[in-house]
Amino acid sequence: MKKFFLFLILFAVSTIAQKKIDNKGTYLAIINKSDTEEEVIRKAANIIPTPQQYEWQKLEFIAFLHFGMNTFTDREWGEGTEDPKLFNPTNLNAEQWAKNLKDAGMKLAILTAKHHDGFCLWPSKFTEHSVKNSPWENGKGDVVREFINACRKYGLKVGLYLSPWDRNNPDYGDSPKYNQYFLNQLTELLTNYGEITEVWFDGACGEGPNGKKQVYDWQAYYRLIRKLQPGAVIFGMSPDIRWVGTETGYGRDTEWSVIPIKLDSEEKQKITNDRNSLDEIYKPGDMTDYDLGSREKIKQSDLLFWYPAETDVSIRPGWFYHPSQDSLVKSVDKLVDIYFNSVGKNGVFLLNIPPDKSGLIHDNDIESLQGLKRVIDKTFKKDLSHSSKVKVNDNQKTVSKKTLFEKDKYWIADDSKNFNSLEFILPETVSFDVVKLQEEIRVGQRIEKFHLEYWNGYEWKKFTEGTTVGYKRLLKVDPVKTDRIRLTIDESRLSPTLSNFGIYKLSK
Ligand code: FUL
């Protein structure tokens, strides 16, 4: 009998810690004035990504291609009055783009189908300002099609950038008319080219105080995209994916994917527990604040939802190709640092590689991309804690790390109020300088503060600490030599989870 109870206790210890994914969370939560702080935190801890957001987050590293009229005029923002005849790549080869992006480990590529100058890279029926009036392929070409065919061939998902600000269209500023034009263009792009994974809306508008005042019908845009491409996520001016807030490639040290917003009384009437209702009220707002999702912020809000960060930067100083910047392509070391600060700070890394006037990605850019890939592959090839055993909260029973983080399984603490630690016991002493932590975001984002220690043979020594983890947190640390590492979660919203842990040696 005693043995039976012992078995039961051991069984409980080994099963409590590990769970299979269940979808108990919600996509959004309304905060009521009467909610206690505890209630607000409980709501925040249970917000989860939609399936589309989760799939997108897993892409980690994606590409941007700024290509268009500006490539030929050597500008960043065109006027909209440029002659379509200027667009004439001599050697355009979208397969060269796709192959190099794929080889660099990118999973999706986004092309500027139309930038602010209004010039369309596809032969739109709704304007003359497009490739159809250029000498390229005698006006019979379609860059969007060539790009998408090449991406499909190399197994890359596809995204399209369509600038709402349009300096060429005469109806811009006549709001209903231009909105219809924009919807027509979206319809062309989202029906004629198969599956589109990301639609990219930029917030720029340089019209100035006396310029044309176009009121965008965001709700109509979202409705059309949901209808034509229900699997797609919308970047930027939408409630799906937010801009990280800078164009440097560096995310915040504390990067929450659960974001609060304020609502006016009309919006409060319209919002329900259904995430689709968010589309009906969402107004693009400023997401550049240093603190977006702290306890203080969420306590003062009306609504919480999953709103992850995309971290964009160009491999060159400009977004478009300029021959004068050939020597200014970011180095491998810089790109590696950006990788750690984007993918490694709970963001998706969107790196821009602009094709040149001939229609090819320049050799200097390819060299840096290949260098980045080499470092990432070499560094993350071998997790030095792979064969470790894990001790949870000083429990004498250990589990193998492999079993704890097996596919679709994760560790969840019993109670957020207890001391929560995971000790990784390695079969031998190793030396490392990179740590990887991942939360199981399909349960929510919960960790608010953590620290890491190593055993030096006598005592525990702290070697790093942090705040949020989210989908992925990568930490570069001074080299550590040990056979025991302890992760302690000091603060969390409800019970924290962990879906992966790894230690590596940065290898160039
Ligand atoms: C900005 C634009 O104005 C730039 O030209 C570029 O497209 C960048 C990605 O977004 O807002």
Coordinates of C-alpha atoms in Angstrom, one line a residue, residues 373-384 386 436 503-507:
K373 CA 23.6 32.3 -41.8
R374 CA 27.0 30.6 -41.2
V375 CA 27.2 32.1 -37.6
I376 CA 23.6 31.3 -36.8
D377 CA 23.9 27.7 -38.1
K378 CA 27.2 27.0 -36.4
T379 CA 26.1 28.6 -33.1
F380 CA 22.7 26.9 -32.7
K381 CA 23.7 23.5 -34.2
K382 CA 24.6 22.0 -30.8
D383 CA 22.6 22.6 -27.6
L384 CA 25.2 21.8 -24.9
H386 CA 20.8 18.5 -24.8
K436 CA 18.1 30.4 -25.2
I503 CA 23.0 26.8 -24.1
Y504 CA 25.4 27.4 -27.0
K505 CA 28.8 28.7 -27.9
L506 CA 28.8 31.6 -30.3
S507 CA 30.8 30.3 -33.3

